[in-house]
Coordinates of C-alpha atoms in Angstrom, one line a residue:
X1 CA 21.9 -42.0 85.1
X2 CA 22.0 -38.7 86.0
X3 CA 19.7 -36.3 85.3
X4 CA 21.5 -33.4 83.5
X5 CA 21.9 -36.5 80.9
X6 CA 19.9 -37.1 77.6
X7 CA 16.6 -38.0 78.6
X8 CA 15.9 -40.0 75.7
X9 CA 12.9 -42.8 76.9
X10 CA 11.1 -39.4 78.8
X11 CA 11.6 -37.5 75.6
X12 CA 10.1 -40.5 73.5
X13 CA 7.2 -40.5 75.7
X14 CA 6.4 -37.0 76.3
X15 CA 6.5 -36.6 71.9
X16 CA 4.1 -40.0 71.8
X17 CA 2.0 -38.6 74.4
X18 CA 1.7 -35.6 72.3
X19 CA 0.8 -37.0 68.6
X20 CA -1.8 -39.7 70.5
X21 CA -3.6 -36.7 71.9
X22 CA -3.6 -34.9 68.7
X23 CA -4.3 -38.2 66.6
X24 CA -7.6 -39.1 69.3
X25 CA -8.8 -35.8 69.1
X26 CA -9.0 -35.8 65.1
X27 CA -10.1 -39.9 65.5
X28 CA -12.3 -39.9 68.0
X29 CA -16.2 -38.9 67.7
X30 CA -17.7 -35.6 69.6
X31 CA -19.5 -36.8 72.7
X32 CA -23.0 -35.8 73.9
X33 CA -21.5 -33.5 76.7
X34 CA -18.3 -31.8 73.8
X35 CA -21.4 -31.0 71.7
X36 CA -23.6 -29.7 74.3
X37 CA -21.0 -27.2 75.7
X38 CA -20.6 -26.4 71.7
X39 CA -24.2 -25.6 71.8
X40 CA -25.1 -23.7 74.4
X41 CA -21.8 -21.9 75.3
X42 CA -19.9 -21.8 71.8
X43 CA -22.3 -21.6 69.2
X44 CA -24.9 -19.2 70.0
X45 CA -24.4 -15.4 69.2
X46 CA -24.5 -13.9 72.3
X47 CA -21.5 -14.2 74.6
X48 CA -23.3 -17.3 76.4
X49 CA -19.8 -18.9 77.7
X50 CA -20.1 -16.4 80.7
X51 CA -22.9 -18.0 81.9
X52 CA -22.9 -19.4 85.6
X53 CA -23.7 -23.2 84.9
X54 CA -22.0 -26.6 85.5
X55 CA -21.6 -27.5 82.3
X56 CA -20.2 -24.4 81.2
X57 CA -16.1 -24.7 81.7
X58 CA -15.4 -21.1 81.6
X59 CA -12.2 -20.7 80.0
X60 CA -12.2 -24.1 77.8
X61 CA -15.5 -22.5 76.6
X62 CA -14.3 -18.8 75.9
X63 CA -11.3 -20.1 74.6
X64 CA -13.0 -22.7 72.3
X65 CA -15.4 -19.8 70.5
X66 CA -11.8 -17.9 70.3
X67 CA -10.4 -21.3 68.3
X68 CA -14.0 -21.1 65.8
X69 CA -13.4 -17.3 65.7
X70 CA -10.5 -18.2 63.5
X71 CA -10.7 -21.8 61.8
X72 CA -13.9 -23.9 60.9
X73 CA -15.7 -26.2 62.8
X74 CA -13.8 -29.4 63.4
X75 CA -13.1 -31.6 66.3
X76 CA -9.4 -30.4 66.6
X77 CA -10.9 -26.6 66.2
X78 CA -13.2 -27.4 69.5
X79 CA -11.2 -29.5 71.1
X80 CA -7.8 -27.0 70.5
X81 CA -8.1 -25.9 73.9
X82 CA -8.0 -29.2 75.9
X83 CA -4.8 -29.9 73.6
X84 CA -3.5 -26.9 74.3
X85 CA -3.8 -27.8 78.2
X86 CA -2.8 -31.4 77.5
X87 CA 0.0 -29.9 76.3
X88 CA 0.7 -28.4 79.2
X89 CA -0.1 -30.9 81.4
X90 CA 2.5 -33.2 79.6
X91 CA 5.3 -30.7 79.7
X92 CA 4.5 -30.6 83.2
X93 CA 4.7 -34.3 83.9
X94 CA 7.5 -33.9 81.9
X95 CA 9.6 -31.3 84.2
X96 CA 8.3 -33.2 87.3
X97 CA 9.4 -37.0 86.5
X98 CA 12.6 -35.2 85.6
X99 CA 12.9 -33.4 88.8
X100 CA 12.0 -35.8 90.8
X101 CA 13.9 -38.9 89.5
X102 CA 17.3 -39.3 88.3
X103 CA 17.3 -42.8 86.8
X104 CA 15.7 -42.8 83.1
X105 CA 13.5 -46.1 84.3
X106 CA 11.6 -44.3 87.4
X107 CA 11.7 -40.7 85.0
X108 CA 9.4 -43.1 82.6
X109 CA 7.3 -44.8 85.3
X110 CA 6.4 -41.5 86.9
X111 CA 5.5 -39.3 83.7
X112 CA 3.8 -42.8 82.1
X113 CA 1.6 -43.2 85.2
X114 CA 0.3 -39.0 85.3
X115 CA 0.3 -38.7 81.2
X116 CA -1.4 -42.2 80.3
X117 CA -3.5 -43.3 83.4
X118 CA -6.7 -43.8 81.0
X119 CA -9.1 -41.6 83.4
X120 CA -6.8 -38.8 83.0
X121 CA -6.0 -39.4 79.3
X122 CA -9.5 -39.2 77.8
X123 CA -9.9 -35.6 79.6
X124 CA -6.6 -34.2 77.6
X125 CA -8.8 -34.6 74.3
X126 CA -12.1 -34.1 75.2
X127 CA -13.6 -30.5 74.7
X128 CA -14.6 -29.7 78.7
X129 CA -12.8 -27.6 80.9
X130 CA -10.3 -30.5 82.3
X131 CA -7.5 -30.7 80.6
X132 CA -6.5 -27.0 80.9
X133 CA -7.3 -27.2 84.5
X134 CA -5.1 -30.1 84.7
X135 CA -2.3 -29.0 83.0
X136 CA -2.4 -25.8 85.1
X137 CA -2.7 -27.2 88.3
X138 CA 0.4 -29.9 87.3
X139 CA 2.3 -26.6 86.3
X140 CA 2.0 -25.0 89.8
X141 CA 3.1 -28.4 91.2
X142 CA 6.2 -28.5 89.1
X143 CA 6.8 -25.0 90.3
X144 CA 6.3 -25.8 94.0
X145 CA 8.7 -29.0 93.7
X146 CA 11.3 -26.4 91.7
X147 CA 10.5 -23.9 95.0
X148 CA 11.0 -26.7 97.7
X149 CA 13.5 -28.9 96.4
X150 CA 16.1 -27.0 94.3
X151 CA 15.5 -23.7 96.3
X152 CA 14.0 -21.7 93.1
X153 CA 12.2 -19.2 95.5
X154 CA 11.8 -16.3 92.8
X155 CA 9.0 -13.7 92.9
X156 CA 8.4 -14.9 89.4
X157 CA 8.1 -18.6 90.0
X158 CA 5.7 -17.9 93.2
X159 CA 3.7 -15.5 90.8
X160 CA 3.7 -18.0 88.2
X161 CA 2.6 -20.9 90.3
X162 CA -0.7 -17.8 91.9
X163 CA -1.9 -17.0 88.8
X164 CA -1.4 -20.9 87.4
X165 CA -4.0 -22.2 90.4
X166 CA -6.3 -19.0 89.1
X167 CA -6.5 -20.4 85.5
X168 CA -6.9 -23.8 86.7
X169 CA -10.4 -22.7 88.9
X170 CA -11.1 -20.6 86.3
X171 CA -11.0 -23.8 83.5
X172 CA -12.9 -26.4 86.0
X173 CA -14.3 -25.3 89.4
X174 CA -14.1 -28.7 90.8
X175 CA -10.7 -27.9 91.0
X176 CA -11.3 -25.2 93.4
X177 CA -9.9 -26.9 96.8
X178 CA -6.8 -28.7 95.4
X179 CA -5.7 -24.8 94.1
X180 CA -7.0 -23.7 97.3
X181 CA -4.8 -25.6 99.3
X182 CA -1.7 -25.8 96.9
X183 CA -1.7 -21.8 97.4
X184 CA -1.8 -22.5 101.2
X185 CA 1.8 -24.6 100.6
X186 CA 3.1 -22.1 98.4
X187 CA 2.3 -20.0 101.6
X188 CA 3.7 -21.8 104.1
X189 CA 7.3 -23.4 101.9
X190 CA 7.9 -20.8 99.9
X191 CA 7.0 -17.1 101.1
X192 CA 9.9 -15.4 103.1
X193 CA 9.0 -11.8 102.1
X194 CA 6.5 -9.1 101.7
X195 CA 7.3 -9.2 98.2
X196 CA 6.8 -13.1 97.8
X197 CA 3.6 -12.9 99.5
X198 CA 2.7 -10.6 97.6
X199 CA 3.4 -12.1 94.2
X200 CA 1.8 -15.2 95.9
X201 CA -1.7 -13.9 96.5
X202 CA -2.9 -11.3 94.0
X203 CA -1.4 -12.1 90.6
X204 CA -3.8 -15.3 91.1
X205 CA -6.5 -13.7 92.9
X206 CA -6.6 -10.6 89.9
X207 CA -6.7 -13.6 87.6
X208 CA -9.5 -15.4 89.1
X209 CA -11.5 -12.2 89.7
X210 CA -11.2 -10.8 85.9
X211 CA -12.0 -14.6 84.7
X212 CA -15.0 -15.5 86.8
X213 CA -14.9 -13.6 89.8
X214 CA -18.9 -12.6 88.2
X215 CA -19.7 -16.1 87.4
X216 CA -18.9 -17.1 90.6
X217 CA -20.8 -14.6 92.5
X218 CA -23.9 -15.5 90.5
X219 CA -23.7 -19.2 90.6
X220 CA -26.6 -21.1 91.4
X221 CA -26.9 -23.5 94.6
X222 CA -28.9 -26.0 92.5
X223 CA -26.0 -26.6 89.9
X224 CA -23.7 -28.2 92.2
X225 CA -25.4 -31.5 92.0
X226 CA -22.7 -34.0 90.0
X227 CA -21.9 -36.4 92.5
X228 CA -22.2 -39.5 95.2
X229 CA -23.4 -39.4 98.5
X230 CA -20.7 -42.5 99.1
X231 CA -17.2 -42.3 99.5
X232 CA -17.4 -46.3 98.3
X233 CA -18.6 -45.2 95.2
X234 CA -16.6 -41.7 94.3
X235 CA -13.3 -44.3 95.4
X236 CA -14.9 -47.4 92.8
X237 CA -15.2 -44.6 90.2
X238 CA -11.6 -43.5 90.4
X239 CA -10.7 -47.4 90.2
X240 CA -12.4 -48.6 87.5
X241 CA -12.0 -45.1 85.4
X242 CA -8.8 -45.9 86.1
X243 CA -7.9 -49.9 85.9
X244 CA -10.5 -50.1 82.6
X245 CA -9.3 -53.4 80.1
X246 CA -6.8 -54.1 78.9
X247 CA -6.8 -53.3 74.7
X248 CA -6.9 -56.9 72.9
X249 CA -5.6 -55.8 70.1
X250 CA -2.2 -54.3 71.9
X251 CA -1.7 -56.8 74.1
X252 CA -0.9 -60.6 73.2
X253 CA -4.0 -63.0 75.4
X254 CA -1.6 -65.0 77.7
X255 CA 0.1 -61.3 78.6
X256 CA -3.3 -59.8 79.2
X257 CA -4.1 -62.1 81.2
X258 CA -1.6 -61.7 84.1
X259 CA -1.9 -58.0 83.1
X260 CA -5.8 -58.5 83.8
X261 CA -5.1 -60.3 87.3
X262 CA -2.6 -57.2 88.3
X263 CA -5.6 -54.8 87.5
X264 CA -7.9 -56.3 89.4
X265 CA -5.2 -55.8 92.9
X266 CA -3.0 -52.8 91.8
X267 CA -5.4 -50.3 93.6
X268 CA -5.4 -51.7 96.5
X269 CA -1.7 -52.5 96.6
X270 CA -1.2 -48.9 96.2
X271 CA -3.1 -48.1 99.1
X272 CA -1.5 -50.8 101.6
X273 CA 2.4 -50.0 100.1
X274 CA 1.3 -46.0 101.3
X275 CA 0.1 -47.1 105.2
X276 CA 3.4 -48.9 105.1
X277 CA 5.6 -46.5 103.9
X278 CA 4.2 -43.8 106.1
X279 CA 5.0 -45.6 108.9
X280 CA 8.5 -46.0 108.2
X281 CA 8.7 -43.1 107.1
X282 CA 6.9 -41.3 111.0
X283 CA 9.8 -43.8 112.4
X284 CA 12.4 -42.5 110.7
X285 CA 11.2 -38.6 110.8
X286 CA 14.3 -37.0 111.3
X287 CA 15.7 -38.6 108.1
X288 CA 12.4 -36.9 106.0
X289 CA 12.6 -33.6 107.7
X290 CA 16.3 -33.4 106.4
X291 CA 15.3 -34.0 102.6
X292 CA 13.5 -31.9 100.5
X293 CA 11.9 -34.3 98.2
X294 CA 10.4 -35.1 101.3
X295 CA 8.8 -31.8 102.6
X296 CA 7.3 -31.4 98.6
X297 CA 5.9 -35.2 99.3
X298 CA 4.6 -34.1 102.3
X299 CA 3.1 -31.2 101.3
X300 CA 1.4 -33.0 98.4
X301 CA -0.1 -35.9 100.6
X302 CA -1.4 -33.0 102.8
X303 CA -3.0 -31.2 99.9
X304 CA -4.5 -34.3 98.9
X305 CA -5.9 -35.4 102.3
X306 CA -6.9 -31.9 102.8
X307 CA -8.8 -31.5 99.0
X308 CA -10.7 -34.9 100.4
X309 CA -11.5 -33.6 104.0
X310 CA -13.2 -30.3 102.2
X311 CA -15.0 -32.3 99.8
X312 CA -16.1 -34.5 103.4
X313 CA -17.2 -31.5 105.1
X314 CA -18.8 -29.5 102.1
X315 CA -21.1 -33.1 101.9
X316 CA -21.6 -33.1 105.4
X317 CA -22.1 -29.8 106.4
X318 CA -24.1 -28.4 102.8
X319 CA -25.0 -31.7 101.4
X320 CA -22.9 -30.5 97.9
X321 CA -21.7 -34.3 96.9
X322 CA -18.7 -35.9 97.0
X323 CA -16.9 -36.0 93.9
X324 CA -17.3 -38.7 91.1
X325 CA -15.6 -39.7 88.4
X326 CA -14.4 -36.9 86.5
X327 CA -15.2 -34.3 89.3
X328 CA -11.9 -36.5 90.8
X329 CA -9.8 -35.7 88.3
X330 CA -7.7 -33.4 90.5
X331 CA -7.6 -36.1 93.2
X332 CA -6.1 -38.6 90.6
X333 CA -3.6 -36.5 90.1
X334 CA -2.7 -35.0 93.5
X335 CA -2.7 -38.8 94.7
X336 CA -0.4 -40.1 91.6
X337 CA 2.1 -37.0 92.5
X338 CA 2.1 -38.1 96.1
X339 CA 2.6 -41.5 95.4
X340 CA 5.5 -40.9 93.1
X341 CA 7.1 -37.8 95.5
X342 CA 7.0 -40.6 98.2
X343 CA 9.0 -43.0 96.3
X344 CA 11.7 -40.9 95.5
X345 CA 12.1 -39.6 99.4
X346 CA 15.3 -41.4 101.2
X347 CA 14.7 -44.0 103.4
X348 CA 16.6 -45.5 106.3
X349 CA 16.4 -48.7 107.5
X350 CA 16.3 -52.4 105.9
X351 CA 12.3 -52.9 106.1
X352 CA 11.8 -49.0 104.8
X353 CA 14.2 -49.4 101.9
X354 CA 12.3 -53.0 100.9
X355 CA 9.5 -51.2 101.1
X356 CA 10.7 -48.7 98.8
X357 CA 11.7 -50.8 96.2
X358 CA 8.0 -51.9 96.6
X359 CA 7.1 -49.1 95.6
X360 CA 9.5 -48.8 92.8
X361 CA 7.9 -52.2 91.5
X362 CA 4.0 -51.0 91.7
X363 CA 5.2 -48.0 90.0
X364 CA 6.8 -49.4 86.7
X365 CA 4.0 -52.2 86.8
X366 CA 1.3 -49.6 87.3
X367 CA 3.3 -47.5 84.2
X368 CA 3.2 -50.8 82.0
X369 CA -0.6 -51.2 82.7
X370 CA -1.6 -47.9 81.6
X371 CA 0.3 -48.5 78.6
X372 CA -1.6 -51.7 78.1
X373 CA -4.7 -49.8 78.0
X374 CA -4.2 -47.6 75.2
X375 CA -7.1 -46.8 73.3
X376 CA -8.1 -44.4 70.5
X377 CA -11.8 -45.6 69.6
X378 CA -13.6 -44.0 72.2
X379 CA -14.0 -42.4 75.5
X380 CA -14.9 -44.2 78.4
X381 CA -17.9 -42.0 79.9
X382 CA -19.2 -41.7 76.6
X383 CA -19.0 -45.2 74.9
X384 CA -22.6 -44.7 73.3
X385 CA -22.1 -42.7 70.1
X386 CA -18.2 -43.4 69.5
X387 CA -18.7 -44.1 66.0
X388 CA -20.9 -41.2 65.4
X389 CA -18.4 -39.7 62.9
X390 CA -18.4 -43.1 60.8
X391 CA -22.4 -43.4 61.0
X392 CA -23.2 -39.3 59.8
X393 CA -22.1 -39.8 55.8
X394 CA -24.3 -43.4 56.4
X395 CA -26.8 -41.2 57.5
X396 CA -26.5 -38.7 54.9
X397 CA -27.1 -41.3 52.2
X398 CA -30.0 -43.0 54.0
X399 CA -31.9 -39.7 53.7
X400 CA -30.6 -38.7 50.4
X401 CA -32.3 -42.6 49.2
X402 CA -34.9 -42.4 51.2
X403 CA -35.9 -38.4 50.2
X404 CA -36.8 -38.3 54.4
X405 CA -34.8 -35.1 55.6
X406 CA -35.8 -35.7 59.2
X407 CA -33.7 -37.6 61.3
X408 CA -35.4 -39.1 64.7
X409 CA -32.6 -39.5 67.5
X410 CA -31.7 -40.7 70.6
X411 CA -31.6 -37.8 73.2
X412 CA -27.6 -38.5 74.2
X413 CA -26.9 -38.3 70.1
X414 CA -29.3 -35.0 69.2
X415 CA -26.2 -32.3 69.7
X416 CA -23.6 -34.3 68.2
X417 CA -25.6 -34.7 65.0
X418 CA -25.9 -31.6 65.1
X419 CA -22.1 -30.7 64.9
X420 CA -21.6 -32.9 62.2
X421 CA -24.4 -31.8 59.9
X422 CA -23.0 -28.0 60.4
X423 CA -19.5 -29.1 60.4
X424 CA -19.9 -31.0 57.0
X425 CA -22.4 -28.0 56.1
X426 CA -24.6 -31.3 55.5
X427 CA -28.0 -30.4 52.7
X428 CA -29.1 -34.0 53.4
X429 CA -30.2 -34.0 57.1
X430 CA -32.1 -31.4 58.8
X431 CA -31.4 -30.2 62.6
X432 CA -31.8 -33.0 64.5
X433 CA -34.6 -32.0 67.5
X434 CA -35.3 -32.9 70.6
X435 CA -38.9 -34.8 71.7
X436 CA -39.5 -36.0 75.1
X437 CA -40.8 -39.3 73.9
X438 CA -39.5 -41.2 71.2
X439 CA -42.0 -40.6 68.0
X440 CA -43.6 -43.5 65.9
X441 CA -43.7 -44.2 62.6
X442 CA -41.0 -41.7 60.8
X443 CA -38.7 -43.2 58.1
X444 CA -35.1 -42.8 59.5
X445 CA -33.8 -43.6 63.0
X446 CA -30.2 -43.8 64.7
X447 CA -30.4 -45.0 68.1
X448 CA -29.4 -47.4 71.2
X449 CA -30.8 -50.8 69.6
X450 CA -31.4 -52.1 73.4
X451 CA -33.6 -48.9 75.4
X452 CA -36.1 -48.6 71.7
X453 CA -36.8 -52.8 71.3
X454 CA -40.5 -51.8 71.3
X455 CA -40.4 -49.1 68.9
X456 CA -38.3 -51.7 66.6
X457 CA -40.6 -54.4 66.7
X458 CA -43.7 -51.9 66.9
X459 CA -42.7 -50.1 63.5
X460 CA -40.7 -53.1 62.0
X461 CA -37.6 -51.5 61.5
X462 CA -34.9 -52.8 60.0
X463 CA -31.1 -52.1 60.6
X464 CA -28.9 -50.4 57.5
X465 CA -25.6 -50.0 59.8
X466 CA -24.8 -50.4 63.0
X467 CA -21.3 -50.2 65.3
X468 CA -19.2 -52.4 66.0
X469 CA -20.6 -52.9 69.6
X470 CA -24.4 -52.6 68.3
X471 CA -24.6 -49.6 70.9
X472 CA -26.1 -47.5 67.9
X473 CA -28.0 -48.4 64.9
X474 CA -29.4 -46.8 62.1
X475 CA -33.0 -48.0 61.1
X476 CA -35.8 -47.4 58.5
X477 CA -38.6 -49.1 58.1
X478 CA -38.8 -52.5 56.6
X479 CA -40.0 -52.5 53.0
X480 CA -44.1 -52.5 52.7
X481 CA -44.3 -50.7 55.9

């Protein structure tokens, strides 16, 4: 197929990828770290989302209190602008599959494996800074492939791609080297002029400086502590955030379970087909050099061992950790451009083309699995409290039976209850507090069943609902007590 054809499966996918975004973020509960960046950057009266902190997502957070500004507090109100750069980030995927690929089969495996990788998909809903950062730096990747590969060397599209890196730091700061050293390629591919370089450095720089040029200045050392001091853990973290399980209820058993075996391997099949393939491809140099696909695949496994080397050094050298799970987000996705840019360079040779079609295979197979692992009930960081949105109007009655206003909480659950009770504009519950220690004897409880069994057996409480997992109960006191 050709690719100024109908794209029909890509089109399929992008529009599903965009309704199961939308659909989780009205579905799914808000999580303990959505609520707290509601509460201390969104809700409060003064313009708190300005405030140097690690929590605090600059632009998802300014642009969230802009969303509450003009509709009422909802998940899809605080979540509008991670959709908004899910949306992006999609279109993106999108535009690069198509460029990249000409046959409909590898256009699907390529936009399947950025879009529904399950690490990546539950940061296009949540309410944190990582899906616009995403979807900005994906942009200025597309626009670097357009640069490189179809010779699109505009002043617009290398403005475009400097002030699409600035909005991208400017949404999640761990995405400061990957911009960093995208801007360095847009540099060194692209730039042929004063006016280029010019359009390449301070569109983006004016950006970042009017954004959080400030925050930055101001930013304490002692917030920069998220993070591993092992490279064997920050890699597990991007494997098993990654290769999760496989959804039961989408998959039939005897599938899953060769599905289950693949999961287990892929990862590491990925990394051995890559040694591989860059040795054929060192062999057979003066085929790459010739190719444009493969200067942009270059330039995009350079960016990536480059973001990792910084991260390396930064550890080393200032003891600021090595990235871990989410804080790798920008590494998933350099790596799963690389990985696809490589696959779609020409090859010469017998054992270089096998090896090709290799990587053609763990591709499509690596596209099916992420599709196997759909899910819309919760997000995989912040499994406690997924059904928190079920359990509040359980809640509501409890107290309204029970006449007990208070509400005594675990700490992970104390801002999310929160949301709810001023989102449903709740008369039943009052704000849910905060107490170092877990108090005795009050009449309503909702909490993690397995880190209270003390306080259960202590007071004799007795459960009135609980989640399907039992990860979160809610508990009065048995009658007599």
């Amino acid at each position: 197929m050709k690719s100024s054809q109908p794209r029909w499966a890509l089109t399929l996918a992008a529009a599903f990828a965009i309704f199961w975004i939308f659909h989780r973020a009205h579905q799914q509960s808000i999580t303990l770290d959505e609520a707290d960046t509601w509460h201390l950057w969104v809700r409060p009266a003064w313009p708190s989302h300005w405030e140097p902190h690690s929590n605090n997502h600059v632009l998802n957070s300014a642009l969230m209190r802009l969303s509450l500004h003009f509709f009422p507090l909802s998940e899809l109100a605080v979540r509008a602008p991670a959709l908004a750069g899910g949306i992006l980030y999609i279109g993106s995927s999108f535009a690069l599959a198509s460029l990249l690929f000409a046959s409909t089969l590898l256009q699907w495996g390529m936009f399947t494996c950025l879009v529904f990788n399950p690490f990546i998909a539950d940061y296009l809903v949540a309410a944190r800074g990582y899906a616009l950062a995403l979807g900005c730096l994906t942009l200025a990747i597309f626009l670097l492939a357009l640069a490189v590969i179809r010779n699109r060397r505009s002043v617009p599209i290398v403005a475009a791609i400097s002030v699409s890196l600035a909005l991208s730091f400017a949404a999640n700061f761990t995405f400061a080297y990957a911009a960093a050293f995208i801007g360095l390629c847009t540099l060194l591919l692209i730039v042929r002029s004063r006016q280029t370089a010019f359009a390449a450095v301070v569109p983006g720089l004016a950006t970042a400086l009017v954004l959080v040029g400030s925050i930055v200045a101001r930013f304490p050392r002692d917030q920069l502590f998220w993070g591993t001091s092992s490279i064997r853990e920050s890699w597990d973290s991007i494997r098993d955030s990654s290769f999760t399980e496989i959804n039961p209820f989408l998959v039939n058993p005897s599938v899953a379970h060769w599905l289950d075996l693949a999961r287990r391997h892929l990862a590491a099949a990925i990394v051995v087909w890559l040694v591989l393939f860059l040795l054929f491809a060192w062999r057979d140099r003066h085929l790459q050099n010739k190719s444009p696909a493969g200067i942009f695949a270059a330039a995009i496994g350079l960016t990536l061992a480059a973001t990792f080397a910084a991260h390396y050094a930064m550890f080393r050298f200032a003891r600021i950790p090595l990235p871990l799970e989410r804080t790798s987000l920008h590494m998933v996705a350099l790596a799963t451009v690389a990985f696809g840019a490589t696959v779609s360079v020409p090859t010469g040779g017998r054992l270089a083309k096998w090896t090709q079609t290799a990587g053609v295979v763990i591709l499509i197979g690596t596209s099916v699995l992420f599709m196997a692992e759909l899910r819309d009930s919760y997000f995989r960081l912040w499994r406690d409290g997924a059904e928190l949105k079920a359990a509040f109007p359980v809640l509501e009655d409890v107290c309204r039976r029970t006449g007990e206003r208070e509400v005594i909480a675990d700490w992970n659950l104390i801002n999310s209850l929160n949301f709810y009770r001023e989102a449903t504009h709740s008369e039943e519950v009052d704000e849910v507090q905060f107490f170092e220690h877990m108090p005795r004897g009050r009449k309503v409880y909702i909490l993690n069943p397995e880190t209270v069994k003390d306080l259960i057996r202590d007071d004799n409480l007795q459960t009135v609902w609980h989640d399907a997992d039992n990860r979160m109960i809610i508990a009065v006191p048995a009658p007599g007590q």
